[in-house]
Amino acid sequence: MKPGILIYGMGRMGKFFYDFFFSRGYDVAGYDVVPERRTIEEDKIESYDVIFLCVPMQAVGDAIARIPRSSALIVDISSIKGFVLPYLDASGFDYLSIHPMFGPDSEIGLSNIIVVKKSGRKEEEVILEEFRKAGAVLSELPPEKHDAKMAEIQGLAHFLLVGMAHFLAERFDREDLKYASPIFATLYKLSSRILNQDWRMYYYIQKNAEILRREFIKSLADLDAKFSDEEKFRKLFEELGSKFDDYGNSTLILDACKATWDVSTIELLRGYIRAVDSLILRLLERRTQAGRKIALHKRDRNEPIEIADLEEVKIKDLLLRTSLNPIYVQDIFENIMGLTKEEEYRVLGIKKTLAVLGPAGSFSEEAALKLVGSRLPLKYCATTDEIIKCVENGSADYGLVPIENSVNGTVISVLDALLNHDVEVFGETTLEIVHCLAARRYMPLKEIRVVYSHPQAIAQCMGFINNYLKAELRYTSSTSDAIALLDDYSAAIVSENAAKLHKLYVLRKGIQDAKANTTRFYLIRKKGSGEMRGSITSLFFGVEDRPGALKDVLEVFYRKGINMRKLESRPARTGLGDYVFFVEVEKDLSSEDLRELRNVTTFYHIVGVFDRVERLDLWG
Ligand SMILES: O=C(O)C(=O)C[C@]1(C(=O)O)C=C[C@@H](O)C=C1
């Protein structure tokens, strides 16, 4: 049977023990003089088998006097036993006196717990075993020796740190930390941490260390003489060096906060792992905290939360620096970045993401910005296939894919992908493609020696180029490549959006030959993730291999007065001459319409029922 445990004093240390036993399935209750912190009232205290006394040292006497007499085992956790044990001895309670050498924010794994006095009760063994199982390092010291050791361990350490702060207070300000070494920064932060705690416990620790402190001050004065003499200094350094092992600094953080290095038993190894886990968790918290701040900068700069290139580079760097299984390491870091991104989206209130064809400055981005108004929720993909896969596997909520351009026609790769992936169309939007001639500086057109752009953009602007430019044309594979190649005597054909993004000077806007150059985009989402509603239906269908088979389908639309906006045929991939057809009709097809279609087709597959969309809310 597990003993029932009462935590008397629900401050931070009390809460630590409360959580520790609660998560291990104990019947735990908390009592505090502050009523809001209690989980039980005073009259229930006596029904518990073990009472953890988690009050400040100066309050121990009062607390013991208030606890109703019972056969409970008291557990004392105070730092200086000379102050508190007399109260416990006088109380008549059985007690276990321990000194946990860690604070409420640290992790029990590999933390020292000094057992100072035992009662011999069986509950005591259960509790100590629970600490041991959690990977704590248990050691024993009788009360007097404990206090003498604490004078060294806590008394001297606090004295040094507070002494340093005291000496530096007038001459060193926070700004000077920019010159600090890791050792100084560590000491400085430790001093700051101590000085921001309640002073009482530190006062008692110093009271316990009075004699030792004086000896120490004397030894420091002697040391000063040795430090001024090279030979004495060398001897001192070497002698001390032989007594203090070098632990290296590869795991400095862990070694510094955990004083134990002999991790040989399975419990201690588990404690080690627990301590490492806790460190990882703290670091993850810090990482996401930094992410939240980055998100605010991104909002100010209108940059997307997700930067896939940066993630890729980071992961590559990490994989180069480890011999661990790269598949796991990659997975772990992708998840870590996922966690950071989620926080970044959360802090800005973004609930959904939209995948678009990148990079920033693309026409797809321009269409997305019209819908969403911000780059923050955009997820840039390298191909339309990647967009469709992201939407299908849930790594983006929505996708924006070009389906046709008034000059170049249907985007076949998108059409094929729509047939083969579990996505559906829920909206459409259009963008007028306006090409601009942009340069790094203002210059007359005749000064331009080279024009860079994607072959398609150059082809769409040949009229302007022939009439107004005497420049060499150079093809690039993307708009960003074109921009990267610019010098003071060249120009690029880019979108206005890209020119703005890269702070280019727009020499001429709208230089494309066809003044009505429009791209139509589909908005897609995972299949079945929303209601299919709208005045336009997109569908694929197949027909039998016989004369008039296609005509029979078109006949259905004709008879019902359904206008068809688009008709395409695509290879069915089942054999030469086998085709599937894609149509867009201006109607939300009724079950009667579909029944008729079923009669004249071998199959049909609806990929979307939708309307034009002006705004897409990703914050809602
Ligand atoms: O560096 C940033 O911009 C971040 O937001 C951090 C972080 C990351 O978790 O490492 C997150 C999102 C970006 O896709 C890239 C990197």
XYZ file of C-alpha atoms and ligand atoms in Angstrom:
636
model
C 0.000 0.000 0.000
C 1.281 3.422 -0.928
C 1.267 5.831 2.012
C -1.013 8.868 1.768
C 1.139 11.984 1.510
C 0.374 15.465 2.726
C 2.458 18.373 1.544
C 2.452 20.976 4.307
C 3.350 24.280 2.656
C 2.398 24.556 -1.019
C 5.059 27.015 -2.109
C 7.264 26.124 -5.054
C 9.159 23.331 -3.295
C 5.917 21.955 -1.893
C 4.368 21.976 -5.337
C 7.392 20.124 -6.658
C 6.889 17.239 -4.221
C 3.134 17.347 -4.743
C 3.594 16.840 -8.490
C 6.317 14.258 -7.965
C 4.111 11.968 -5.863
C 0.927 12.766 -7.733
C 2.411 11.664 -11.060
C 3.526 8.446 -9.394
C 0.006 7.534 -8.352
C 0.087 8.512 -4.670
C -2.833 9.893 -2.769
C -1.391 13.402 -2.277
C -2.925 16.459 -0.692
C -1.643 19.949 -0.121
C -2.145 22.213 2.879
C -1.026 25.804 3.201
C -1.759 28.721 5.480
C -2.923 30.500 2.324
C -6.393 28.971 1.758
C -6.232 29.199 -2.096
C -3.233 26.901 -2.175
C -4.895 24.120 -0.164
C -6.420 20.982 -1.591
C -7.688 19.926 1.854
C -8.687 21.678 5.068
C -6.724 21.535 8.339
C -8.984 18.921 9.937
C -7.969 16.316 7.305
C -4.230 16.613 7.948
C -4.144 13.846 10.522
C -5.483 11.262 8.090
C -2.222 11.239 6.100
C 0.654 8.812 6.740
C 3.459 11.109 5.685
C 3.713 14.882 6.033
C 6.302 16.695 3.934
C 7.226 19.874 5.738
C 7.812 22.341 2.908
C 7.869 25.644 4.777
C 10.746 28.150 5.090
C 13.268 27.260 7.821
C 12.165 30.104 10.079
C 8.578 28.802 9.934
C 9.345 25.174 10.824
C 8.794 25.660 14.605
C 5.372 27.250 14.113
C 4.324 24.710 11.514
C 5.145 21.738 13.740
C 3.225 23.304 16.591
C 0.148 23.615 14.331
C 0.150 20.088 12.958
C -2.330 17.936 14.894
C -0.549 15.073 16.729
C -0.848 11.773 14.892
C 1.282 8.788 13.974
C 2.304 10.481 10.708
C 5.905 10.427 9.599
C 7.243 13.956 9.120
C 9.703 14.573 6.304
C 11.958 17.547 6.863
C 13.686 19.062 3.828
C 15.348 22.135 5.336
C 18.876 23.283 4.495
C 20.417 23.752 7.947
C 19.614 20.944 10.321
C 20.992 22.625 13.455
C 18.086 25.115 13.270
C 15.220 22.753 12.721
C 15.962 19.359 14.224
C 15.515 20.595 17.825
C 11.889 21.424 16.962
C 11.357 18.019 15.416
C 13.022 16.199 18.329
C 10.756 18.029 20.745
C 7.607 17.338 18.701
C 7.253 13.630 19.426
C 6.759 12.888 15.709
C 8.816 10.265 13.917
C 10.734 12.065 11.236
C 12.927 11.603 8.213
C 15.311 14.465 7.624
C 16.659 14.921 4.126
C 18.257 17.742 2.224
C 17.335 17.830 -1.476
C 20.200 19.644 -3.165
C 18.024 21.114 -5.877
C 15.435 23.795 -6.303
C 11.824 23.521 -7.406
C 12.695 24.303 -11.014
C 15.247 21.580 -11.469
C 14.849 17.932 -12.202
C 15.233 15.151 -9.690
C 17.330 12.987 -12.053
C 20.973 13.005 -10.877
C 20.152 15.498 -8.141
C 21.752 14.845 -4.795
C 19.489 14.092 -1.869
C 21.299 13.894 1.426
C 19.672 11.662 4.043
C 20.459 13.215 7.413
C 18.300 11.294 9.850
C 16.078 8.282 9.477
C 13.207 7.064 11.604
C 13.255 3.406 10.618
C 9.616 3.593 9.509
C 8.531 1.606 6.450
C 6.954 4.668 4.763
C 10.411 6.205 4.811
C 11.819 3.384 2.674
C 8.960 3.727 0.188
C 9.702 7.421 -0.244
C 13.458 7.033 -0.515
C 13.002 4.216 -3.003
C 10.769 6.458 -5.096
C 13.550 9.089 -5.218
C 16.092 6.413 -6.079
C 13.895 5.067 -8.873
C 13.623 8.575 -10.309
C 17.414 8.562 -10.656
C 18.273 10.795 -7.689
C 21.657 10.283 -6.011
C 21.082 9.382 -2.365
C 23.885 9.874 0.147
C 24.030 10.018 3.948
C 25.463 12.516 6.402
C 24.654 12.873 10.113
C 23.267 16.303 11.140
C 26.468 17.991 12.388
C 28.546 16.802 9.482
C 25.769 17.826 7.112
C 25.760 21.382 8.423
C 29.554 21.567 8.281
C 29.500 20.405 4.645
C 26.730 22.854 3.811
C 28.855 25.665 5.195
C 31.350 24.736 2.450
C 28.937 23.813 -0.310
C 26.268 26.455 0.108
C 27.868 28.952 2.500
C 31.069 29.460 0.508
C 29.406 29.349 -2.888
C 26.802 31.955 -1.929
C 29.410 34.085 -0.170
C 31.610 34.092 -3.266
C 28.776 34.918 -5.618
C 27.188 37.599 -3.460
C 30.692 38.909 -2.683
C 31.420 39.209 -6.383
C 28.106 40.982 -7.012
C 28.778 43.350 -4.104
C 32.253 44.210 -5.369
C 31.130 44.684 -8.957
C 27.854 46.491 -8.238
C 29.317 49.982 -8.634
C 31.810 49.337 -11.395
C 30.164 46.849 -13.733
C 26.888 47.401 -15.473
C 24.738 45.052 -17.480
C 26.010 46.536 -20.751
C 29.510 45.244 -19.937
C 28.197 41.692 -20.265
C 28.920 42.015 -23.974
C 32.607 41.573 -23.089
C 31.978 38.595 -20.800
C 33.567 35.169 -21.108
C 31.401 32.061 -20.550
C 32.848 31.636 -17.055
C 32.143 35.232 -16.072
C 28.662 35.157 -17.605
C 27.874 31.994 -15.663
C 29.063 33.475 -12.362
C 27.281 36.743 -13.033
C 23.995 34.988 -13.766
C 24.347 32.755 -10.711
C 24.921 35.818 -8.517
C 21.908 37.505 -10.047
C 19.795 34.431 -9.478
C 20.696 34.188 -5.807
C 20.116 37.876 -5.196
C 16.641 37.636 -6.630
C 15.480 34.990 -4.153
C 14.050 35.458 -0.684
C 16.994 36.515 1.544
C 16.015 34.520 4.644
C 17.240 31.090 3.656
C 20.533 32.626 2.509
C 20.894 34.379 5.808
C 20.497 31.110 7.736
C 22.994 29.419 5.446
C 25.490 32.190 6.151
C 24.812 31.974 9.868
C 25.760 28.331 9.678
C 28.923 29.247 7.741
C 30.204 32.097 9.941
C 33.370 30.399 11.139
C 34.227 28.859 7.824
C 33.644 32.172 6.064
C 36.231 33.854 8.259
C 38.749 31.099 7.605
C 38.074 31.496 3.943
C 38.629 35.264 3.991
C 41.935 34.662 5.751
C 42.972 32.083 3.174
C 42.116 34.515 0.380
C 44.494 37.089 1.871
C 47.259 34.444 1.974
C 46.461 33.491 -1.576
C 47.020 37.027 -2.753
C 50.713 36.694 -1.921
C 50.959 33.440 -3.854
C 49.246 34.946 -6.871
C 51.944 37.656 -7.097
C 54.816 35.203 -7.308
C 55.264 33.168 -10.491
C 56.826 30.127 -8.898
C 54.317 29.992 -6.030
C 51.489 30.485 -8.462
C 52.690 27.625 -10.711
C 53.036 25.298 -7.730
C 49.620 26.178 -6.412
C 48.032 25.735 -9.821
C 49.636 22.374 -10.434
C 48.923 21.046 -6.963
C 45.292 22.032 -7.139
C 45.046 20.791 -10.713
C 46.093 17.326 -9.600
C 43.264 17.287 -7.057
C 40.540 18.618 -9.319
C 39.863 16.526 -12.412
C 39.242 18.153 -15.759
C 35.730 17.333 -16.843
C 36.042 19.064 -20.192
C 33.321 21.319 -21.373
C 31.379 19.312 -23.929
C 28.502 18.737 -21.528
C 29.215 21.723 -19.354
C 25.616 22.684 -18.714
C 24.665 19.247 -17.542
C 27.831 18.692 -15.523
C 27.605 22.109 -13.984
C 24.100 21.683 -12.670
C 24.496 18.031 -11.688
C 27.393 17.377 -9.358
C 27.380 13.635 -9.963
C 29.588 11.978 -12.490
C 29.605 8.388 -11.321
C 26.557 7.128 -13.145
C 27.052 3.397 -13.039
C 23.830 1.837 -11.749
C 20.748 1.522 -13.917
C 18.817 3.874 -11.617
C 21.486 6.554 -11.929
C 21.689 6.061 -15.665
C 17.957 6.564 -15.750
C 18.461 9.619 -13.596
C 21.001 10.829 -16.123
C 18.568 10.381 -18.973
C 15.874 12.103 -16.942
C 18.182 15.056 -16.345
C 19.088 15.203 -20.019
C 15.389 15.039 -20.980
C 14.609 17.850 -18.642
C 17.440 19.885 -20.104
C 16.152 19.180 -23.614
C 12.702 20.310 -22.516
C 14.038 23.540 -21.011
C 16.003 24.157 -24.195
C 12.931 23.491 -26.324
C 11.029 26.012 -24.250
C 13.763 28.541 -24.846
C 13.782 27.735 -28.534
C 10.054 28.293 -28.912
C 10.317 31.457 -26.844
C 12.849 32.773 -29.367
C 10.488 31.653 -32.159
C 7.684 33.732 -30.664
C 9.901 36.803 -30.786
C 10.978 36.017 -34.356
C 7.278 35.814 -35.285
C 6.732 39.413 -34.193
C 9.634 40.556 -36.365
C 8.214 38.589 -39.271
C 4.890 40.322 -38.779
C 6.581 43.728 -38.928
C 8.524 42.736 -42.044
C 5.641 40.830 -43.684
C 7.719 37.668 -44.080
C 6.380 34.124 -44.054
C 6.623 32.085 -40.871
C 7.934 29.097 -42.738
C 11.254 29.407 -44.534
C 11.829 26.008 -46.066
C 15.321 26.783 -47.448
C 16.535 27.840 -44.040
C 15.145 24.702 -42.435
C 16.843 22.549 -45.038
C 20.238 24.183 -44.506
C 19.938 23.873 -40.741
C 19.115 20.184 -40.932
C 22.003 19.531 -43.310
C 24.392 21.295 -40.925
C 23.139 19.235 -38.017
C 23.431 15.953 -39.879
C 27.033 16.746 -40.733
C 27.820 17.142 -37.057
C 26.461 13.886 -35.737
C 27.039 10.202 -36.118
C 23.521 9.414 -34.911
C 21.033 7.813 -37.285
C 20.326 10.670 -39.742
C 16.738 9.574 -40.322
C 15.877 9.992 -36.635
C 17.889 13.168 -36.255
C 16.189 14.710 -39.265
C 12.807 13.638 -37.971
C 13.471 15.054 -34.523
C 14.616 18.418 -35.840
C 11.763 18.652 -38.320
C 9.447 18.112 -35.379
C 11.292 20.667 -33.285
C 10.967 23.214 -36.058
C 7.322 22.202 -36.418
C 6.856 23.001 -32.740
C 8.540 26.381 -33.136
C 6.471 27.214 -36.210
C 3.266 26.234 -34.450
C 4.127 28.682 -31.666
C 4.958 31.358 -34.204
C 1.615 30.878 -35.948
C -0.158 30.792 -32.591
C 1.361 33.986 -31.269
C 0.157 35.821 -34.378
C -3.264 34.177 -34.274
C -2.765 32.301 -37.543
C -4.907 29.183 -37.634
C -4.315 27.929 -41.179
C -1.603 27.942 -43.820
C -1.739 28.381 -47.579
C 0.782 26.624 -49.826
C 1.799 28.586 -52.928
C 4.346 28.319 -55.690
C 7.450 30.173 -54.507
C 9.740 31.863 -54.161
C 8.604 35.149 -52.663
C 7.859 37.584 -55.476
C 6.203 34.994 -57.730
C 2.878 35.653 -59.463
C 1.345 32.903 -57.323
C 2.431 34.810 -54.232
C 0.857 37.959 -55.638
C -2.439 36.100 -56.094
C -2.145 34.710 -52.566
C -1.445 38.151 -51.110
C -4.638 39.433 -52.697
C -6.551 36.665 -50.940
C -4.779 36.618 -47.598
C -3.232 40.060 -47.253
C -0.043 38.817 -45.604
C 2.948 36.604 -46.282
C 2.928 35.194 -42.748
C 0.699 32.140 -43.345
C 2.204 31.293 -46.744
C 4.131 28.108 -47.294
C 6.309 28.321 -50.395
C 6.656 25.195 -52.509
C 9.036 24.580 -55.380
C 6.481 22.860 -57.653
C 2.709 22.600 -57.988
C 3.060 18.881 -57.228
C 4.620 19.764 -53.886
C 1.695 22.104 -53.135
C -0.829 19.374 -53.867
C 1.085 16.832 -51.748
C 1.377 19.283 -48.832
C -2.379 19.785 -48.878
C -3.019 16.069 -49.216
C -0.757 15.143 -46.280
C -1.986 17.990 -44.099
C 1.260 19.972 -43.865
C -0.670 22.898 -45.404
C -4.383 23.546 -44.926
C -4.951 25.074 -48.334
C -3.106 25.328 -51.629
C -3.186 27.808 -54.486
C -2.384 26.286 -57.894
C -2.479 27.889 -61.345
C -4.943 26.050 -63.560
C -4.798 28.116 -66.758
C -3.331 31.196 -68.344
C -5.034 33.175 -71.088
C -1.886 33.088 -73.220
C -0.353 29.687 -72.384
C -3.520 27.629 -71.774
C -4.141 24.895 -69.218
C -1.471 23.935 -66.685
C -1.459 20.264 -67.553
C 0.640 19.095 -64.586
C -1.930 20.568 -62.173
C -4.802 18.982 -64.019
C -3.172 15.540 -63.873
C -2.316 15.920 -60.209
C -5.904 16.855 -59.345
C -7.069 13.529 -60.730
C -4.517 11.533 -58.766
C -4.502 13.131 -55.315
C -6.990 13.338 -52.475
C -7.641 17.054 -52.770
C -10.656 19.102 -53.844
C -11.153 22.543 -55.339
C -13.156 24.939 -53.167
C -12.548 28.256 -54.886
C -10.956 30.120 -57.752
C -9.260 33.450 -58.223
C -7.617 35.257 -61.109
C -4.612 37.488 -61.430
C -3.747 39.796 -64.231
C -0.156 39.106 -65.189
C 1.624 42.406 -65.437
C 5.280 42.252 -66.415
C 7.603 45.028 -65.379
C 11.039 46.014 -66.563
C 13.012 46.568 -63.378
C 16.570 47.550 -62.574
C 18.783 48.325 -59.595
C 18.729 52.050 -60.452
C 16.785 54.451 -62.621
C 18.232 54.592 -66.155
C 17.060 55.495 -69.658
C 16.048 52.391 -71.634
C 18.878 52.862 -74.122
C 21.458 52.343 -71.359
C 20.259 48.800 -70.686
C 22.808 46.338 -72.070
C 21.304 43.019 -70.890
C 17.759 41.885 -70.062
C 17.383 38.811 -67.884
C 14.236 36.770 -67.451
C 12.450 33.479 -67.694
C 11.943 32.466 -71.394
C 8.164 32.594 -70.995
C 8.220 36.153 -69.640
C 10.585 37.254 -72.422
C 8.324 35.621 -75.023
C 5.322 37.526 -73.652
C 7.129 40.879 -73.920
C 8.833 40.592 -77.361
C 6.854 43.501 -78.872
C 8.134 45.906 -76.208
C 11.658 44.489 -76.352
C 11.889 44.885 -80.156
C 10.451 48.388 -80.120
C 12.263 49.936 -77.183
C 15.364 47.995 -76.230
C 18.741 47.320 -77.796
C 19.772 44.845 -75.171
C 21.067 41.306 -75.217
C 18.448 38.817 -73.929
C 19.574 36.239 -71.418
C 17.312 33.456 -70.152
C 17.237 32.461 -66.510
C 15.394 29.601 -64.876
C 13.549 31.833 -62.417
C 12.752 35.409 -61.554
C 15.019 35.262 -58.504
C 17.945 34.127 -60.645
C 17.294 37.056 -62.972
C 17.312 39.474 -60.044
C 20.475 37.958 -58.601
C 22.323 38.579 -61.886
C 21.464 42.290 -62.145
C 24.214 44.896 -62.286
C 23.987 48.649 -62.940
C 23.549 48.205 -66.701
C 21.045 45.377 -66.860
C 17.343 44.950 -66.232
C 15.020 42.069 -65.491
C 11.456 41.294 -66.505
C 9.664 40.562 -63.269
C 6.359 41.057 -61.506
C 5.754 44.307 -59.674
C 5.538 42.206 -56.520
C 9.069 40.847 -57.063
C 10.413 44.294 -57.930
C 9.010 45.677 -54.674
C 10.293 42.768 -52.632
C 13.811 43.177 -53.966
C 13.671 46.982 -53.831
C 14.159 47.362 -57.573
C 13.337 50.412 -59.620
C 10.417 49.807 -61.993
C 11.431 51.365 -65.342
C 8.246 50.332 -67.213
C 5.108 48.588 -66.006
C 2.801 46.421 -68.177
C 5.256 45.637 -70.966
C 3.568 42.357 -71.970
C 2.214 42.146 -75.544
C -1.197 40.681 -74.720
C -2.816 43.262 -72.540
C -5.274 40.680 -71.256
C -2.861 38.184 -69.776
C -4.626 36.527 -66.913
C -3.876 33.450 -64.827
C -6.663 31.568 -63.112
C -5.879 29.739 -59.879
C -7.656 26.980 -58.011
C -7.849 26.995 -54.251
C -7.571 23.430 -53.004
C -7.960 21.649 -49.661
C -7.825 18.045 -48.486
C -10.642 15.961 -49.908
C -13.707 15.858 -47.673
C -12.506 18.629 -45.336
C -15.376 21.011 -46.075
C -18.732 21.450 -47.669
C -18.818 21.300 -51.505
C -20.850 24.320 -52.515
C -20.800 26.789 -55.395
C -21.985 27.565 -58.903
C -19.155 25.864 -60.791
C -18.331 22.158 -60.889
C -15.044 20.643 -62.076
C -15.013 16.983 -62.935
C -13.144 14.255 -64.724
C -14.962 11.526 -66.617
C -14.246 8.601 -68.902
C -16.326 7.315 -71.831
C -16.585 4.055 -73.731
C -14.435 3.599 -76.821
C -17.198 4.043 -79.416
C -18.358 6.694 -81.890
C -20.360 9.502 -80.290
C -19.488 8.558 -76.699
C -18.170 12.031 -75.871
C -21.032 13.656 -77.767
C -23.522 11.811 -75.483
C -21.972 13.474 -72.438
C -21.916 16.910 -74.005
C -25.505 16.281 -75.035
C -26.510 15.984 -71.366
C -25.026 19.423 -70.644
C -26.597 20.848 -73.803
C -30.050 19.444 -73.054
C -30.011 20.790 -69.516
C -28.722 24.193 -70.594
C -25.534 23.812 -68.563
C -22.780 26.071 -69.849
C -19.353 24.506 -70.148
C -16.365 26.744 -69.402
C -13.577 24.337 -70.139
C -12.958 20.970 -71.769
C -9.660 19.109 -71.800
C -8.664 15.576 -72.624
C -5.817 13.799 -70.864
C -4.279 10.374 -71.414
C -5.886 7.837 -69.080
C -2.515 6.031 -68.714
C -4.237 2.710 -69.284
C -3.178 2.355 -72.935
C -2.629 4.273 -76.150
C -5.778 6.089 -77.233
C -7.445 5.913 -73.790
C -8.450 9.330 -72.545
C -10.117 10.925 -69.583
C -11.882 14.252 -69.981
C -11.943 17.250 -67.705
C -14.810 19.727 -67.762
C -15.791 22.803 -65.837
C -19.508 23.499 -65.948
C -21.424 26.482 -64.609
C -23.727 24.588 -62.264
C -23.767 22.835 -58.912
C -24.817 19.493 -60.442
C -27.947 17.948 -58.956
C -28.339 14.219 -58.235
C -30.528 14.037 -61.329
C -27.736 15.610 -63.437
C -25.271 13.109 -62.001
C -27.586 10.165 -62.632
C -27.723 11.138 -66.280
C -23.971 11.570 -66.419
C -23.498 8.105 -64.896
C -25.514 6.636 -67.792
C -23.203 8.060 -70.424
C -19.780 7.765 -68.739
C -17.588 4.871 -67.564
C -16.737 6.900 -64.453
C -16.889 10.448 -63.225
C -14.927 12.133 -60.469
C -15.892 15.541 -59.108
C -12.824 17.538 -58.075
C -14.598 20.640 -56.928
C -17.766 22.680 -56.566
C -16.854 26.305 -56.036
C -17.206 30.020 -56.645
C -14.818 32.864 -57.069
C -13.113 33.730 -53.771
C -12.091 37.291 -52.916
C -10.716 36.756 -49.412
C -9.414 33.730 -47.572
C -9.433 34.001 -43.786
C -6.544 32.048 -42.252
C -6.870 33.757 -38.889
C -10.376 32.620 -38.031
O 14.597 31.370 -38.183
C 13.383 31.554 -38.232
O 12.862 32.423 -38.981
C 12.495 30.767 -37.390
O 11.357 31.115 -37.306
C 12.993 29.530 -36.750
C 12.687 28.277 -37.557
C 13.181 27.058 -36.736
O 12.391 26.488 -36.028
O 14.380 26.750 -36.823
C 11.224 28.173 -37.749
C 10.612 28.455 -38.918
C 11.338 28.710 -40.156
O 10.829 27.893 -41.161
C 12.780 28.511 -40.022
C 13.383 28.333 -38.847
